PDB file of C-alpha atoms and ligand atoms in Angstrom:
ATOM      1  CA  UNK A   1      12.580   1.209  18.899  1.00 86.00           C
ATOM      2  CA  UNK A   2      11.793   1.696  15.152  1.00 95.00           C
ATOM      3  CA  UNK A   3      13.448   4.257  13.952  1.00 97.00           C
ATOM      4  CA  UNK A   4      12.791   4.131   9.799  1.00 98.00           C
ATOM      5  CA  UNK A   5       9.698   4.066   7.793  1.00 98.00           C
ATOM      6  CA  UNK A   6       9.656   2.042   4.554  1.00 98.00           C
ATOM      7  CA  UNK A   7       6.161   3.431   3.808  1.00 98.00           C
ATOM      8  CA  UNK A   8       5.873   7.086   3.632  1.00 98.00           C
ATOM      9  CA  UNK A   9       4.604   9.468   0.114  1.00 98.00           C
ATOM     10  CA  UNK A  10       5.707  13.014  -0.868  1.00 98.00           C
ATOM     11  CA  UNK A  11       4.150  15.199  -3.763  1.00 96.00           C
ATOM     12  CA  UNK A  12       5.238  13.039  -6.025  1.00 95.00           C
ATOM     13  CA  UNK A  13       2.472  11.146  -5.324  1.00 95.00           C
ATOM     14  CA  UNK A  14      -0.032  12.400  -2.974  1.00 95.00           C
ATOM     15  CA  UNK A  15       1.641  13.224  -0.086  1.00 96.00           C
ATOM     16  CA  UNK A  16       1.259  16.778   1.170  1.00 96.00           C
ATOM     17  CA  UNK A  17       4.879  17.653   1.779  1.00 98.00           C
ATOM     18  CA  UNK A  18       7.986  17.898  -0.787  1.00 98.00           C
ATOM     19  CA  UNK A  19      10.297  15.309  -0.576  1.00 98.00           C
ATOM     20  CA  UNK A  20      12.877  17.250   0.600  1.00 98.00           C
ATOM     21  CA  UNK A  21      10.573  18.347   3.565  1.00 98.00           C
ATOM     22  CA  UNK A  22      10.340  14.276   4.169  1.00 98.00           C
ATOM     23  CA  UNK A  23      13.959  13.731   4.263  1.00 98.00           C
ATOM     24  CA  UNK A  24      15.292  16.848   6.950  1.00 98.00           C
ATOM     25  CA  UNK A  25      11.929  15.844   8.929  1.00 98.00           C
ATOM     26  CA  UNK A  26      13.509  12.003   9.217  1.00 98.00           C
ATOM     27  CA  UNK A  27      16.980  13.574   9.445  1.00 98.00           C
ATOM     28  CA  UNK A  28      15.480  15.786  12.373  1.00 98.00           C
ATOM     29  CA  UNK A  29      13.291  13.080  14.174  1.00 98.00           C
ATOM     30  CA  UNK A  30      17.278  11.126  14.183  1.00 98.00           C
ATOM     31  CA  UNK A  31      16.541   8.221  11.804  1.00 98.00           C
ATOM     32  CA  UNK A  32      19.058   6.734   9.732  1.00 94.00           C
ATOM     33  CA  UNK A  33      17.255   5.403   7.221  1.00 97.00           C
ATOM     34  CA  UNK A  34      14.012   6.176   5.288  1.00 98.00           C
ATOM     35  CA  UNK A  35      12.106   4.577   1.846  1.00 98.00           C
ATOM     36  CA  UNK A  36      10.451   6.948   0.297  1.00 98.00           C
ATOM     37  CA  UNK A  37       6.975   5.061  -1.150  1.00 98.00           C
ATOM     38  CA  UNK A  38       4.902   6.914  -3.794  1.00 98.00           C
ATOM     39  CA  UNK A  39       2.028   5.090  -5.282  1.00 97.00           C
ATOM     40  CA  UNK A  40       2.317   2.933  -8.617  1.00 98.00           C
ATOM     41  CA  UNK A  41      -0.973   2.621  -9.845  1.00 98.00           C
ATOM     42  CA  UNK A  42      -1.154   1.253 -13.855  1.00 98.00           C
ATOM     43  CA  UNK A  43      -4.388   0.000 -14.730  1.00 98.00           C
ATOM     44  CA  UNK A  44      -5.426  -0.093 -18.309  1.00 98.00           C
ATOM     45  CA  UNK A  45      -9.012   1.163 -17.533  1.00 97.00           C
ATOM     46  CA  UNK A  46      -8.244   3.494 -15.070  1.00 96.00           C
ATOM     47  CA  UNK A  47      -9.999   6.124 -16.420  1.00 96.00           C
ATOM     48  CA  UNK A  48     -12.875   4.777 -16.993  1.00 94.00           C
ATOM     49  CA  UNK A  49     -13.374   3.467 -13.422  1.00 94.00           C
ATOM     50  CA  UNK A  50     -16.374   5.021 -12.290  1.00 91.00           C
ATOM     51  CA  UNK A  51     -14.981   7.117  -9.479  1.00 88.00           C
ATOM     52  CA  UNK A  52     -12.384   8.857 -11.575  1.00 93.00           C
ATOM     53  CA  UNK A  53     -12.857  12.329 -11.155  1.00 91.00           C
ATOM     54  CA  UNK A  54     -13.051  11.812  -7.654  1.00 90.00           C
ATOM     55  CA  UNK A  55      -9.380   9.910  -7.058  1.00 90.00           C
ATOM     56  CA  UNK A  56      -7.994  12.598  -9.375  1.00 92.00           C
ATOM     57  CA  UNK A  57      -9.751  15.781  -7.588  1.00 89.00           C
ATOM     58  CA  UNK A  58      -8.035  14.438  -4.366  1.00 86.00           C
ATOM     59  CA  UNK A  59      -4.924  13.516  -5.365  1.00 87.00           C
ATOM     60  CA  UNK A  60      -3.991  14.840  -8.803  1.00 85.00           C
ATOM     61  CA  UNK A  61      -3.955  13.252 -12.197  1.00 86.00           C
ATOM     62  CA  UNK A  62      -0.046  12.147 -12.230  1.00 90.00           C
ATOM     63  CA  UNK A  63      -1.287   9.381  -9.595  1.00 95.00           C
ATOM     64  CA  UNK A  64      -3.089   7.031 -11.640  1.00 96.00           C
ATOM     65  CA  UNK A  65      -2.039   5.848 -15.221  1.00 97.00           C
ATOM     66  CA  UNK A  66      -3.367   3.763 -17.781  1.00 97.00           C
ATOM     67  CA  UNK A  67      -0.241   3.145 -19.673  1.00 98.00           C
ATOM     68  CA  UNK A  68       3.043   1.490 -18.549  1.00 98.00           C
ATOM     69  CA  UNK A  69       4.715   2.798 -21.683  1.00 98.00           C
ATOM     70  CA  UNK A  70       3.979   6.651 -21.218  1.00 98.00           C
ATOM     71  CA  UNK A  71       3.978   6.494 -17.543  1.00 98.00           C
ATOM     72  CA  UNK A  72       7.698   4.822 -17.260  1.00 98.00           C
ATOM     73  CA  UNK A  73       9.743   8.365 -17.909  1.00 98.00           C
ATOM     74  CA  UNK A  74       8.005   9.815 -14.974  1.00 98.00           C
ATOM     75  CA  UNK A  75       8.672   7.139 -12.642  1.00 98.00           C
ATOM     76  CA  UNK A  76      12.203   6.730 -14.049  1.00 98.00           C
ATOM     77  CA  UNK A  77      12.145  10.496 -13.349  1.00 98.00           C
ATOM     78  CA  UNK A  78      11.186  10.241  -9.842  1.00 98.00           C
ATOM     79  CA  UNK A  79      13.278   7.755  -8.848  1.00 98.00           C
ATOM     80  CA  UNK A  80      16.648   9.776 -10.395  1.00 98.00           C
ATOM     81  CA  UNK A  81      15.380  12.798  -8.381  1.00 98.00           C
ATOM     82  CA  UNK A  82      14.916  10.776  -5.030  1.00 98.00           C
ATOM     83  CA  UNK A  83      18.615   9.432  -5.407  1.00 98.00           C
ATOM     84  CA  UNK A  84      19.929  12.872  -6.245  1.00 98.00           C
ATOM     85  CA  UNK A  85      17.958  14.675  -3.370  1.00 98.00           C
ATOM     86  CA  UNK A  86      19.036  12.100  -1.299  1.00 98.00           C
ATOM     87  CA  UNK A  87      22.989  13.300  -1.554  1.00 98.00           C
ATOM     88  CA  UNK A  88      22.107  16.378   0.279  1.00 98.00           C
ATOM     89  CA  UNK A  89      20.707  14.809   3.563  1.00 98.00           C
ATOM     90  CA  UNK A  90      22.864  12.637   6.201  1.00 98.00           C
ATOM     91  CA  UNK A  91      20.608   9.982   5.858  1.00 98.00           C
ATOM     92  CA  UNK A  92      20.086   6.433   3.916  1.00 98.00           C
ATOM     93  CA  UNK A  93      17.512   6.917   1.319  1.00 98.00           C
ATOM     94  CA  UNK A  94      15.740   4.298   0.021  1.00 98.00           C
ATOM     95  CA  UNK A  95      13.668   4.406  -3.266  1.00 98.00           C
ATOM     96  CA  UNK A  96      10.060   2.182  -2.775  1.00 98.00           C
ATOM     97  CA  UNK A  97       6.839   2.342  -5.036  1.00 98.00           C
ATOM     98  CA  UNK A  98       3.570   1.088  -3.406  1.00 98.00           C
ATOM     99  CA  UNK A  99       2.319  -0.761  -6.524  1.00 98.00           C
ATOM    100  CA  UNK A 100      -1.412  -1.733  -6.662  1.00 98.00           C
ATOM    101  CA  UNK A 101      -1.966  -4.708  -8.310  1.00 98.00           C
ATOM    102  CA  UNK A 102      -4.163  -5.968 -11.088  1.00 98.00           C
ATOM    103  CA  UNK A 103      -5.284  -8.910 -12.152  1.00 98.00           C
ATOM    104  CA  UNK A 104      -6.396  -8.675 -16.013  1.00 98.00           C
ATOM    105  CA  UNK A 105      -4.474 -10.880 -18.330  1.00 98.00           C
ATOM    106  CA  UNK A 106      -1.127  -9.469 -19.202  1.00 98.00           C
ATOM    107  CA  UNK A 107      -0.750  -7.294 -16.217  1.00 98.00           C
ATOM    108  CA  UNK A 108       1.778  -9.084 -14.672  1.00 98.00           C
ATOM    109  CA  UNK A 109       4.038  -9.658 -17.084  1.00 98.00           C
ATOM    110  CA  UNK A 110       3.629  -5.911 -18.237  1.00 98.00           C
ATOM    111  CA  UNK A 111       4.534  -5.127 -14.651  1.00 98.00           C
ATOM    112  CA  UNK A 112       7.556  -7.565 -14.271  1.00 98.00           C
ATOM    113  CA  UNK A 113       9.090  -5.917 -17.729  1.00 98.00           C
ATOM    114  CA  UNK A 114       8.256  -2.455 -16.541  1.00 98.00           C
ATOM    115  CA  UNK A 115       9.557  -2.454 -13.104  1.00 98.00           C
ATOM    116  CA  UNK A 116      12.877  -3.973 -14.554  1.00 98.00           C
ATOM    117  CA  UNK A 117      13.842  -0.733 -16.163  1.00 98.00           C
ATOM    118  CA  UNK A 118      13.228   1.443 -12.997  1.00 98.00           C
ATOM    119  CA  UNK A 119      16.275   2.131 -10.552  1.00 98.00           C
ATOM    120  CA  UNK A 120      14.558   1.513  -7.318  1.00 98.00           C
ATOM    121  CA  UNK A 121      15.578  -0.808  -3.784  1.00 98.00           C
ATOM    122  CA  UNK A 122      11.948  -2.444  -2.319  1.00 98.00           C
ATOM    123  CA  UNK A 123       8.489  -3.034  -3.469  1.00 98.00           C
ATOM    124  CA  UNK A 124       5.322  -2.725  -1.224  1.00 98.00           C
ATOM    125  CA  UNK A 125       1.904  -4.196  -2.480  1.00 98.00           C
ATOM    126  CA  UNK A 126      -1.158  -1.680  -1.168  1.00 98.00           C
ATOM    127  CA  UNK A 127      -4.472  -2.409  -2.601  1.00 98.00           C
ATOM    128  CA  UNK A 128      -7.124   0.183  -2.621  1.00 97.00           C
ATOM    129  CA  UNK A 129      -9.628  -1.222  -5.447  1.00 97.00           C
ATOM    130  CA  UNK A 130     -12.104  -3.961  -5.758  1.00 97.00           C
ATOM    131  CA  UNK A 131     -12.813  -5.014  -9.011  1.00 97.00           C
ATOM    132  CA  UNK A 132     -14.910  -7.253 -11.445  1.00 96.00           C
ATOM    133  CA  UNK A 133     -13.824 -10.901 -12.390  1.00 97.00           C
ATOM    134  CA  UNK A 134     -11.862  -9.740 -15.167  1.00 97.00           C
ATOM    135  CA  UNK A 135     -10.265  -6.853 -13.720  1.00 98.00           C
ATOM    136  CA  UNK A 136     -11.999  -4.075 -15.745  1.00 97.00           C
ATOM    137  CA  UNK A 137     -14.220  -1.960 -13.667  1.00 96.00           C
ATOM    138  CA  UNK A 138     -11.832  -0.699 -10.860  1.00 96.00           C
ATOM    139  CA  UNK A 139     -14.173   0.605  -7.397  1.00 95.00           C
ATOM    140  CA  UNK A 140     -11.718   2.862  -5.180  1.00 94.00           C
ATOM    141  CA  UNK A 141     -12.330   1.407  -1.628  1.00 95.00           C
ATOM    142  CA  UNK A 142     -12.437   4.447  -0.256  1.00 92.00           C
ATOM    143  CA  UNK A 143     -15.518   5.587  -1.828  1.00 92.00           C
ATOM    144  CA  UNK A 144     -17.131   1.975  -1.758  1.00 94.00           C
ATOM    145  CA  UNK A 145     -19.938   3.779   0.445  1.00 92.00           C
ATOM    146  CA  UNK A 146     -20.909   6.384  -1.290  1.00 91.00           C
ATOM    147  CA  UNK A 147     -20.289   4.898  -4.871  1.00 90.00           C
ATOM    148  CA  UNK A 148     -24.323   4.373  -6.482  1.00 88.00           C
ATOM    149  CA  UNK A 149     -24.992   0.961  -6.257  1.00 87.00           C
ATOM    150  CA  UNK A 150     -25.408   0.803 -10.143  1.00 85.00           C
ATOM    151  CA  UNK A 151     -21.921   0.627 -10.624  1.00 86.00           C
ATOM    152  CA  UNK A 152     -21.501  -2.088  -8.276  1.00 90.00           C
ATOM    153  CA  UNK A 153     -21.939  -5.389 -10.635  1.00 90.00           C
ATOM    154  CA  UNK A 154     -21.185  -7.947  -7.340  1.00 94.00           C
ATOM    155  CA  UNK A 155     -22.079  -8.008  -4.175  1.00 94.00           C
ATOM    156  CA  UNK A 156     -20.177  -6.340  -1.099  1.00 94.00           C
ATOM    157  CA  UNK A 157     -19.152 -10.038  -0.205  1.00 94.00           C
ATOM    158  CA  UNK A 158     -17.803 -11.137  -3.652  1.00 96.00           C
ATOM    159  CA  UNK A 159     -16.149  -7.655  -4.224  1.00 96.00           C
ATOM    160  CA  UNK A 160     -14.085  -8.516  -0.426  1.00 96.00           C
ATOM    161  CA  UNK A 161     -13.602 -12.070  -0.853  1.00 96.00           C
ATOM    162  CA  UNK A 162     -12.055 -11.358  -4.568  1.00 97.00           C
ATOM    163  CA  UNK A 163      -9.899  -8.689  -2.948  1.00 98.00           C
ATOM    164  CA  UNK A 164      -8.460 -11.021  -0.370  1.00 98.00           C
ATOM    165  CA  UNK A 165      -7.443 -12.712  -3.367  1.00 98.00           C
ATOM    166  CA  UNK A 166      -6.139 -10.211  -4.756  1.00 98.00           C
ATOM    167  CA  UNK A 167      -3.850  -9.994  -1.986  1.00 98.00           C
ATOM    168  CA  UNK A 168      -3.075 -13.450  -1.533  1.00 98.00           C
ATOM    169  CA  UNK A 169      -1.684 -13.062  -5.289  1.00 98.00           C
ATOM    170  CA  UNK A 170       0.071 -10.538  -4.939  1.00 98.00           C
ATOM    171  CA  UNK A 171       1.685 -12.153  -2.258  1.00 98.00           C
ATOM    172  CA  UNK A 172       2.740 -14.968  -3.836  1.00 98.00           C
ATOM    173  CA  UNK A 173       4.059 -13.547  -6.978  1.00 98.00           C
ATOM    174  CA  UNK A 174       6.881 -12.809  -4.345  1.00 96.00           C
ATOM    175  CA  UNK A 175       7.608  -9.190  -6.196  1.00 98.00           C
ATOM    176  CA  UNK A 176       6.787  -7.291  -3.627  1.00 98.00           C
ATOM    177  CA  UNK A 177       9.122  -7.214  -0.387  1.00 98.00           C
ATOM    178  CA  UNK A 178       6.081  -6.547   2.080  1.00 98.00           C
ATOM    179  CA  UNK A 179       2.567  -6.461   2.320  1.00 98.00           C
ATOM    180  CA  UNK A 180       0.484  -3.094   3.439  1.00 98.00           C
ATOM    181  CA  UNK A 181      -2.534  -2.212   5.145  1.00 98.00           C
ATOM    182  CA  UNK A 182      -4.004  -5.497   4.770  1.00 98.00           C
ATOM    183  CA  UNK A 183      -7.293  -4.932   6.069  1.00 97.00           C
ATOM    184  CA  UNK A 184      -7.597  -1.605   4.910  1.00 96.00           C
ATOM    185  CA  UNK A 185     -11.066  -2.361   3.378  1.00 96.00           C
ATOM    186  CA  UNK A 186     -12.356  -2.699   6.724  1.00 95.00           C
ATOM    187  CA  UNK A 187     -13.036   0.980   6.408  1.00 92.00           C
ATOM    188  CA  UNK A 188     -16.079   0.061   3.922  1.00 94.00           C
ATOM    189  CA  UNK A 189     -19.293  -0.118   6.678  1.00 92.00           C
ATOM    190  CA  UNK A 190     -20.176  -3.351   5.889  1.00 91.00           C
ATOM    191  CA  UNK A 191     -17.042  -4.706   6.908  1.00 91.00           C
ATOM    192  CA  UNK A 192     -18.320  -4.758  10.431  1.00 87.00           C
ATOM    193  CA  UNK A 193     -20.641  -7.465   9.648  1.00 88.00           C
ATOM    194  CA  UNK A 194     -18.917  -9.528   7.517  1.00 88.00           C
ATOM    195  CA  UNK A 195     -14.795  -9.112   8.067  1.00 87.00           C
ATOM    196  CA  UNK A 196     -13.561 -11.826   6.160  1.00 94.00           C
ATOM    197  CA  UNK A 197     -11.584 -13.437   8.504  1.00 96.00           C
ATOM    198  CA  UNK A 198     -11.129 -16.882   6.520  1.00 97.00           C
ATOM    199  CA  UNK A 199     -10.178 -14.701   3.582  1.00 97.00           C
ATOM    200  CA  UNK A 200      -7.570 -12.571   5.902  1.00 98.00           C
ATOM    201  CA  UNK A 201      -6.236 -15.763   7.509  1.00 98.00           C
ATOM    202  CA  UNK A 202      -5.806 -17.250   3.579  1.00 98.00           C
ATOM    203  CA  UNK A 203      -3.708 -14.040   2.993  1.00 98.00           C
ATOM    204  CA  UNK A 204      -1.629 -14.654   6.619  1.00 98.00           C
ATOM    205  CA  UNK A 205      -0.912 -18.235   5.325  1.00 98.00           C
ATOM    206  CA  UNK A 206       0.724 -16.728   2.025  1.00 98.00           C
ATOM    207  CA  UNK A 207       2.549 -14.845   3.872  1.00 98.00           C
ATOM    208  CA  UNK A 208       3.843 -17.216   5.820  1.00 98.00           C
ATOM    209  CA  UNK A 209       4.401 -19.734   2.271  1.00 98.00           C
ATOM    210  CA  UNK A 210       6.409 -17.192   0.830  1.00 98.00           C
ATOM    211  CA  UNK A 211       8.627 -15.813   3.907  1.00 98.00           C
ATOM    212  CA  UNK A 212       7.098 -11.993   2.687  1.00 98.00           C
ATOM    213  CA  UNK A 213       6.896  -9.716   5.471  1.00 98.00           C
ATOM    214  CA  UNK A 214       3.990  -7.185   6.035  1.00 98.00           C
ATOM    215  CA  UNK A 215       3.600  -3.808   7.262  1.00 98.00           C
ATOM    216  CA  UNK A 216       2.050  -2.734  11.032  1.00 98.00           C
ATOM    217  CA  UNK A 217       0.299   0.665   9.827  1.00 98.00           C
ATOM    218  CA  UNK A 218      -0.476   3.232  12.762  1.00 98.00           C
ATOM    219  CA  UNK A 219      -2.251   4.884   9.835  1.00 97.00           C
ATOM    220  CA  UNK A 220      -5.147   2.854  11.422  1.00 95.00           C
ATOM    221  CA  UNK A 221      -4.598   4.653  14.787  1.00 96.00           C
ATOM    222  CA  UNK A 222      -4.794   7.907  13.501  1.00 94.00           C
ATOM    223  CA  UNK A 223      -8.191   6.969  11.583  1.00 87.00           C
ATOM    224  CA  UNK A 224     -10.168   4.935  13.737  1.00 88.00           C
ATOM    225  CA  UNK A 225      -7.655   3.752  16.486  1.00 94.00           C
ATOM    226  CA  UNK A 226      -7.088   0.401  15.504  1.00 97.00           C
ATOM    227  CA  UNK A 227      -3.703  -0.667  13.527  1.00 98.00           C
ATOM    228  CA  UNK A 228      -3.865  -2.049  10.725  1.00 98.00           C
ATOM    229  CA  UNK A 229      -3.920  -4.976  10.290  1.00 98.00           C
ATOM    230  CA  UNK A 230      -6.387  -5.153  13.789  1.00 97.00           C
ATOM    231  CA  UNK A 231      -5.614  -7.704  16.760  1.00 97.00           C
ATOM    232  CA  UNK A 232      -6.816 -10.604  15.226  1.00 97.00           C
ATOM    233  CA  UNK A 233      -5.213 -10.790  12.348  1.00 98.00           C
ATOM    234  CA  UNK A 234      -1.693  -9.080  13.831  1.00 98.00           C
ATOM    235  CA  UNK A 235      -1.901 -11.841  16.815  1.00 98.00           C
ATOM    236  CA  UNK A 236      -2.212 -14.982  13.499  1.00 98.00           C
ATOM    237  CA  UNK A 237       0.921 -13.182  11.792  1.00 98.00           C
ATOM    238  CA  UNK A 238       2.904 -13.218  15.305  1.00 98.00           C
ATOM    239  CA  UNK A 239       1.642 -16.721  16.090  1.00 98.00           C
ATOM    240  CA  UNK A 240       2.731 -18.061  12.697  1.00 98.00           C
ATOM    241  CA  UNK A 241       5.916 -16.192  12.657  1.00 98.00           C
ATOM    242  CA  UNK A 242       5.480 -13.000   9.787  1.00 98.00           C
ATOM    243  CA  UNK A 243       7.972 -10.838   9.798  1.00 98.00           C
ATOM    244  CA  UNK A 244       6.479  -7.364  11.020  1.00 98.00           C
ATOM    245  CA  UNK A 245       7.731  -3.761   9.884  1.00 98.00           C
ATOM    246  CA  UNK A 246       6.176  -0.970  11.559  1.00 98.00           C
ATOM    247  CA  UNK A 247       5.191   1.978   8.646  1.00 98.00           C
ATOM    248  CA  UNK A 248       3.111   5.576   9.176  1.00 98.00           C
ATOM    249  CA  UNK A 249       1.998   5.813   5.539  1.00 98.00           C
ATOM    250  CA  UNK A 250       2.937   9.374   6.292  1.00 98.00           C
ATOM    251  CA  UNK A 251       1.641  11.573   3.442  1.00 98.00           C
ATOM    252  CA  UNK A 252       3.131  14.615   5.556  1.00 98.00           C
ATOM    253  CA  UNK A 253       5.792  15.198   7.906  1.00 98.00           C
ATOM    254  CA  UNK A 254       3.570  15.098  10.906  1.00 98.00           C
ATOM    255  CA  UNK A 255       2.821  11.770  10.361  1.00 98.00           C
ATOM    256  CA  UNK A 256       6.333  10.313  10.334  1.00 98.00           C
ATOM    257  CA  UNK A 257       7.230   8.144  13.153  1.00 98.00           C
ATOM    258  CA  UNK A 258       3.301   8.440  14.248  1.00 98.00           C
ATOM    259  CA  UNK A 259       3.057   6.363  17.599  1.00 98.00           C
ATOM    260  CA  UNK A 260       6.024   4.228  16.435  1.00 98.00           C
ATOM    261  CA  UNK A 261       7.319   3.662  20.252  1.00 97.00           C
ATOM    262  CA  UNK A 262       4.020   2.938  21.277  1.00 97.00           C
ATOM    263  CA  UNK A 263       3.266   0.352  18.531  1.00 98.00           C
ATOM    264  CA  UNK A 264       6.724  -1.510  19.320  1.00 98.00           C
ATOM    265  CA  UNK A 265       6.106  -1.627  22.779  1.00 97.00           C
ATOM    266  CA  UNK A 266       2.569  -3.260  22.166  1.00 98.00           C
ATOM    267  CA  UNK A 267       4.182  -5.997  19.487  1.00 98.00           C
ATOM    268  CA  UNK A 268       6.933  -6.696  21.952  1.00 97.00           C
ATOM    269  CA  UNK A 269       3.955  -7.661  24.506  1.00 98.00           C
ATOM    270  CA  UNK A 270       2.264  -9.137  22.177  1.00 98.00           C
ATOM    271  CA  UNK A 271       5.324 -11.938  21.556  1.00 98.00           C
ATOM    272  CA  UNK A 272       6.503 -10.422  17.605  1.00 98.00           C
ATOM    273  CA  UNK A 273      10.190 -11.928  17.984  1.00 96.00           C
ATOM    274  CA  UNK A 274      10.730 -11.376  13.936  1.00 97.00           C
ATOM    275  CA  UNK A 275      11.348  -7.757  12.564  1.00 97.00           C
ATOM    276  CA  UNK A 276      11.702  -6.744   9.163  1.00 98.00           C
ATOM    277  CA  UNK A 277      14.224  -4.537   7.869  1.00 96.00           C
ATOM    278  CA  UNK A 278      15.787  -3.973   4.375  1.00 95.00           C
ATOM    279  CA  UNK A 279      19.311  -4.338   4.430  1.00 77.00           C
TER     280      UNK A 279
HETATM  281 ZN1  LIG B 301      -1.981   2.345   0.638  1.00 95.27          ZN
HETATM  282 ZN1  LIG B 302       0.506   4.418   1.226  1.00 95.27          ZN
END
């Protein structure tokens, strides 16, 4: 049985619990490792994305940044106080960011030169934004929905297909040591009518390409009882041989560990032979 989490956010990001409340929770639940995950979010135009007030009345301002310049202190910040905290607990500590990322010109190499000058073990790429061709106008997926339809310049299927994409890049720029959630936009209605399997499948294949593992989230079982990624898509990573790391996304101590057992049990029956762990 799994007994880490590589995906998991404190109040450093918008998790509910302190860090510190994280760690003796792992310690107690008798893991021997943990990453600790907050999100990395740097998008030039964040602020201006249309749903801005709205990410930052949920989950506080220090979340979302439009500068990789004035946001590096903090994370640099961060990271030093996960490694110090970490001294106190009998327990492996790893430092993770879940990074977001962008596509406008320059991002990536902004990113590559940023990242470089942060003291930190693993990468995860989460993706919670469709955008416009070039990147400017970011739409958070969670309020796809309810967003007024006059800030949606494409339609629902170019905004999906675009974020598949997305992924598939993100992927391949083979930063990131695993993938998460990767059908987390199937939370948007319309996703029931049009899931996007070739686009999913194009995202499984650079996986497979670029030997990067991705994440089995039982954040989908506490939401709508369905992992994420669902059946069809987890069964296409097995068959082609992804490795597969079991996360909770916990953003409290609750939700550490969430149905782990049960989740290994069904990938075992389902024929996953290839695990991922970080060393
Ligand atoms: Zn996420
Ligand atoms: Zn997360």
């Amino acid at each position: 049985m799994q007994k880490f989490s590589y995906h998991t956010h404190t109040s450093l990001s918008d998790g509910k619990d302190s860090l510190e409340d994280m760690l003796q929770k792992a310690v107690d639940l008798g893991w021997e490792q943990i990453g600790i995950s907050d999100h990395m979010i740097i998008h030039k135009d964040i602020k201006q994305a249309p749903t801005y007030d709205k990410l930052i009345d949920r989950s506080g301002d220090y979340v979302y940044h439009n500068s990789f310049e004035k946001s590096l202190p903090m994370f640099q910040k961060n990271a030093e106080s996960i490694r110090k905290t970490a001294k106190k607990y009998p327990i492996n500590v790893l430092v993770g960011f879940e990074v977001d990322y962008f596509t406008y010109n320059g991002w990536k190499e902004e990113f590559k030169n940023f990242i470089k000058q942060i003291d930190y073990d693993y990468l995860l790429t989460g993706n919670h934004f469709f955008f416009d061709e070039k990147c400017e106008v970011l739409i958070d997926i969670y309020r796809y929905d309810s967003l007024e339809d006059i800030y949606k310049t494409d339609s629902y299927e170019t905004y999906i297909r675009r974020h598949y994409q997305t992924i598939g890049q993100a992927v391949s720029s083979k930063m990131f040591n695993f993938l998460a959630h990767l059908d987390y936009a199937r939370r948007i209605k319309q996703s029931e009518k049009y899931p996007c399997r070739d686009e999913q499948l194009k995202v499984v294949d650079c996986l497979v390409k670029n030997q990067v593992a991705a994440e089995v989230s039982t954040k989908g079982l506490r939401k709508n009882n369905v992992l994420y990624p669902d059946d069809f898509v987890l069964k296409k990573m097995i068959n082609k041989g992804v490795e597969l790391v079991i996360s909770d996304d916990a953003h409290n101590i609750d939700e550490l560990g969430y149905c782990f057992d049960e989740t290994s049990i069904k990938l075992e029956q389902m024929g996953c032979k290839k695990r991922f762990c970080l060393k």
